[in-house]
Coordinates of C-alpha atoms in Angstrom, one line a residue:
M1 CA 0.0 0.0 0.0
L2 CA 2.7 2.5 0.9
G3 CA 4.6 1.7 -2.2
F4 CA 1.5 2.5 -4.3
I5 CA 1.1 5.8 -2.5
A6 CA 4.7 6.6 -3.2
L7 CA 4.1 6.0 -6.9
A8 CA 2.0 9.2 -7.0
F9 CA 5.0 11.2 -5.9
L10 CA 7.9 9.4 -7.7
T11 CA 6.5 9.7 -11.2
N12 CA 7.2 13.4 -11.3
G13 CA 6.5 14.6 -14.9
F14 CA 5.0 11.3 -15.9
P15 CA 1.3 11.4 -14.7
N16 CA 0.3 8.9 -17.4
R17 CA 2.0 6.2 -15.3
L18 CA -0.7 6.6 -12.7
P19 CA -4.1 4.8 -12.8
D20 CA -6.7 6.9 -14.6
Y21 CA -8.7 7.5 -11.5
L22 CA -5.8 9.3 -9.8
L23 CA -5.0 11.7 -12.7
P24 CA -7.5 14.5 -11.8
A25 CA -6.1 14.7 -8.2
E26 CA -2.5 14.5 -9.4
L27 CA -3.0 17.2 -12.0
A28 CA -4.6 19.4 -9.3
R29 CA -1.7 18.8 -7.0
R30 CA 0.7 20.0 -9.7
T31 CA -1.2 23.1 -10.7
N32 CA 0.8 26.3 -10.3
T33 CA -0.5 29.8 -10.4
P34 CA 0.3 31.9 -13.6
R35 CA 3.7 33.7 -13.7
D36 CA 5.0 31.4 -10.9
E37 CA 8.4 32.8 -11.6
C38 CA 7.2 36.1 -10.3
F39 CA 6.3 34.9 -6.8
R40 CA 9.0 35.8 -4.4
N41 CA 10.3 33.4 -1.8
A42 CA 10.6 34.3 1.9
N43 CA 14.0 35.9 1.2
S44 CA 12.4 38.2 -1.4
T45 CA 14.0 36.7 -4.4
K46 CA 12.4 35.3 -7.5
K47 CA 13.3 33.9 -10.9
A48 CA 11.8 36.8 -13.0
A49 CA 14.1 39.8 -13.5
E50 CA 11.4 42.5 -13.3
T51 CA 10.8 44.3 -10.0
Y52 CA 7.1 43.8 -10.5
C53 CA 5.9 41.3 -13.1
S54 CA 3.0 42.2 -15.4
F55 CA -0.3 40.5 -16.0
G56 CA -3.4 41.2 -18.0
S57 CA -3.5 43.1 -21.3
A58 CA -0.2 43.7 -23.2
E59 CA -1.9 46.4 -25.2
V60 CA -1.7 48.9 -22.3
A61 CA 1.7 47.8 -21.0
G62 CA 3.4 50.6 -19.3
K63 CA 0.2 51.9 -17.7
P64 CA -0.5 49.5 -14.8
S65 CA -3.9 50.3 -13.4
V66 CA -4.0 47.5 -10.8
M67 CA -1.6 45.7 -8.5
L68 CA -2.0 42.4 -6.7
W69 CA -0.2 42.8 -3.3
G70 CA 0.2 40.2 -0.6
D71 CA 1.4 36.7 0.4
S72 CA 0.5 33.3 -1.0
F73 CA -3.1 33.8 0.2
A74 CA -3.3 36.7 -2.4
N75 CA -1.1 35.0 -5.0
Q76 CA -3.5 32.0 -5.3
Y77 CA -6.1 34.4 -6.9
L78 CA -3.7 35.5 -9.7
E79 CA -5.3 33.3 -12.3
P80 CA -8.9 34.7 -12.1
I81 CA -7.5 38.2 -11.6
S82 CA -5.3 37.8 -14.7
S83 CA -8.2 36.5 -16.7
A84 CA -10.5 39.4 -15.6
A85 CA -7.7 42.0 -16.4
L86 CA -7.2 40.5 -19.8
A87 CA -10.9 40.4 -20.6
N88 CA -11.3 44.1 -19.6
G89 CA -8.1 45.5 -21.0
F90 CA -6.4 46.2 -17.7
H91 CA -2.6 46.0 -17.2
G92 CA -1.5 44.8 -13.7
L93 CA 1.5 44.3 -11.6
I94 CA 2.4 41.4 -9.3
A95 CA 3.7 42.1 -5.8
T96 CA 3.5 38.9 -3.9
Q97 CA 5.9 37.2 -1.5
S98 CA 5.8 33.9 0.4
A99 CA 4.9 34.2 4.1
C100 CA 4.7 38.0 3.8
R101 CA 1.3 39.5 4.5
P102 CA 0.9 43.1 3.5
F103 CA 1.1 45.6 6.3
L104 CA 2.4 49.1 7.3
D105 CA 5.9 48.7 8.7
D106 CA 5.6 49.3 12.5
P107 CA 8.8 48.6 14.5
V108 CA 6.7 47.6 17.5
R109 CA 3.8 45.7 16.0
N110 CA 5.8 44.0 13.2
S111 CA 9.0 43.4 15.1
A112 CA 8.6 39.6 14.8
D113 CA 8.4 39.7 11.0
Q114 CA 11.4 38.8 9.0
Q115 CA 13.4 41.8 7.6
P116 CA 13.0 40.7 3.9
C117 CA 9.2 40.9 4.3
R118 CA 9.3 44.3 6.0
D119 CA 11.7 45.6 3.4
F120 CA 9.5 44.3 0.6
N121 CA 6.3 45.8 2.0
R122 CA 8.1 49.1 2.6
S123 CA 9.4 49.3 -0.9
T124 CA 6.0 48.3 -2.4
L125 CA 4.2 50.9 -0.4
D126 CA 6.7 53.6 -1.5
F127 CA 6.2 52.6 -5.1
V128 CA 2.5 52.7 -4.9
L129 CA 2.4 56.1 -3.1
N130 CA 4.9 57.7 -5.4
H131 CA 3.0 56.7 -8.6
T132 CA -0.4 57.7 -9.9
E133 CA -0.8 54.2 -11.3
P134 CA -1.6 51.6 -10.2
S135 CA -4.7 53.2 -8.9
I136 CA -6.4 50.0 -7.8
L137 CA -4.8 47.8 -5.1
V138 CA -6.0 44.2 -4.7
V139 CA -4.6 43.3 -1.3
G140 CA -4.7 39.9 0.4
G141 CA -2.9 38.0 3.1
N142 CA -3.0 35.9 6.2
W143 CA -3.5 38.9 8.4
G144 CA -2.8 38.8 12.1
N145 CA -5.6 41.2 13.1
A146 CA -8.2 43.7 11.9
L147 CA -6.0 46.6 12.9
E148 CA -3.2 45.5 10.6
V149 CA -5.7 45.3 7.7
S150 CA -7.4 48.6 8.4
S151 CA -4.1 50.5 8.9
L152 CA -2.9 49.6 5.5
A153 CA -6.3 50.1 3.8
D154 CA -6.7 53.6 5.4
R155 CA -3.2 54.6 4.3
L156 CA -3.9 53.6 0.7
L157 CA -7.4 55.1 0.6
S158 CA -6.1 58.4 2.0
S159 CA -3.7 58.6 -1.0
G160 CA -6.6 58.3 -3.4
K161 CA -6.2 54.6 -4.2
T162 CA -9.1 52.2 -4.7
V163 CA -8.6 49.2 -2.4
V164 CA -10.0 45.7 -2.9
L165 CA -9.4 43.4 0.2
I166 CA -9.3 39.6 -0.2
V167 CA -10.4 37.7 2.8
P168 CA -8.1 34.7 3.5
L169 CA -9.4 31.2 3.0
L170 CA -9.6 28.8 5.8
N171 CA -6.3 27.0 6.2
I172 CA -7.3 23.4 6.7
G173 CA -3.8 22.2 7.4
F174 CA -3.2 19.8 4.5
D175 CA -3.0 19.5 0.8
V176 CA -6.5 18.5 -0.5
P177 CA -5.5 16.8 -3.8
Q178 CA -2.7 14.9 -2.0
R179 CA -5.2 13.7 0.7
W180 CA -7.6 12.7 -2.1
I181 CA -5.0 10.6 -3.8
E182 CA -4.2 8.8 -0.5
K183 CA -7.9 8.1 0.2
Q184 CA -8.4 6.7 -3.3
V185 CA -5.3 4.5 -3.0
R186 CA -6.6 3.1 0.3
A187 CA -10.0 2.5 -1.3
G188 CA -8.4 0.7 -4.2
G189 CA -10.4 2.7 -6.8
S190 CA -12.0 6.0 -7.7
I191 CA -13.8 8.1 -5.1
G192 CA -16.2 10.4 -7.0
E193 CA -16.0 13.4 -4.7
W194 CA -13.3 15.9 -3.6
R195 CA -14.5 16.1 0.0
V196 CA -12.1 15.0 2.8
D197 CA -12.3 15.3 6.5
A198 CA -10.5 18.4 7.9
D199 CA -8.0 18.3 10.7
P200 CA -10.2 18.7 13.9
S201 CA -7.8 21.2 15.3
T202 CA -8.6 23.6 12.4
R203 CA -12.4 23.3 12.3
N204 CA -13.0 26.3 14.6
Q205 CA -10.5 28.6 12.9
S206 CA -11.7 31.5 10.9

């Protein structure tokens, strides 16, 4: 049984070696967000050379009207936001970094945050405030408290920006497609639903 589960992870790049009933879950497990090379790691480095990568319509390149700013909780929405921007002729910029929720840098309140995150947020805020565009900020993150959210939103709004806040999704504590693969392997065949039991310790989190 364990050897069969390992098959799902050892056939990297060869999903056709898996049984057909595991393919949907395996493909979901491998799905990356668009422009994955633009998502910064915790040290604030990324593969892409641009300071802020672009998304949306190339016809209006150079006139970014929207920016996606936040951590992985924000970056997971890049695909629908990119599609919407392309369909409506918007050019956007990507400002996302792993484990780095967007906030106003406060030496007291944010003292526990790593310096690369604080530097990234400070430079992004400076960029936004010193340019007329982007005028729309789509901001999301695994925020610590409401004060952190409202402080940043108030600062952006006071500068004339339009702010769209993304509420973080429930963190259920495990990879859903991976758990679905494991359940199907244990069942010995296809399970025709994506539902799995959540970790009891996360059920009351919001």
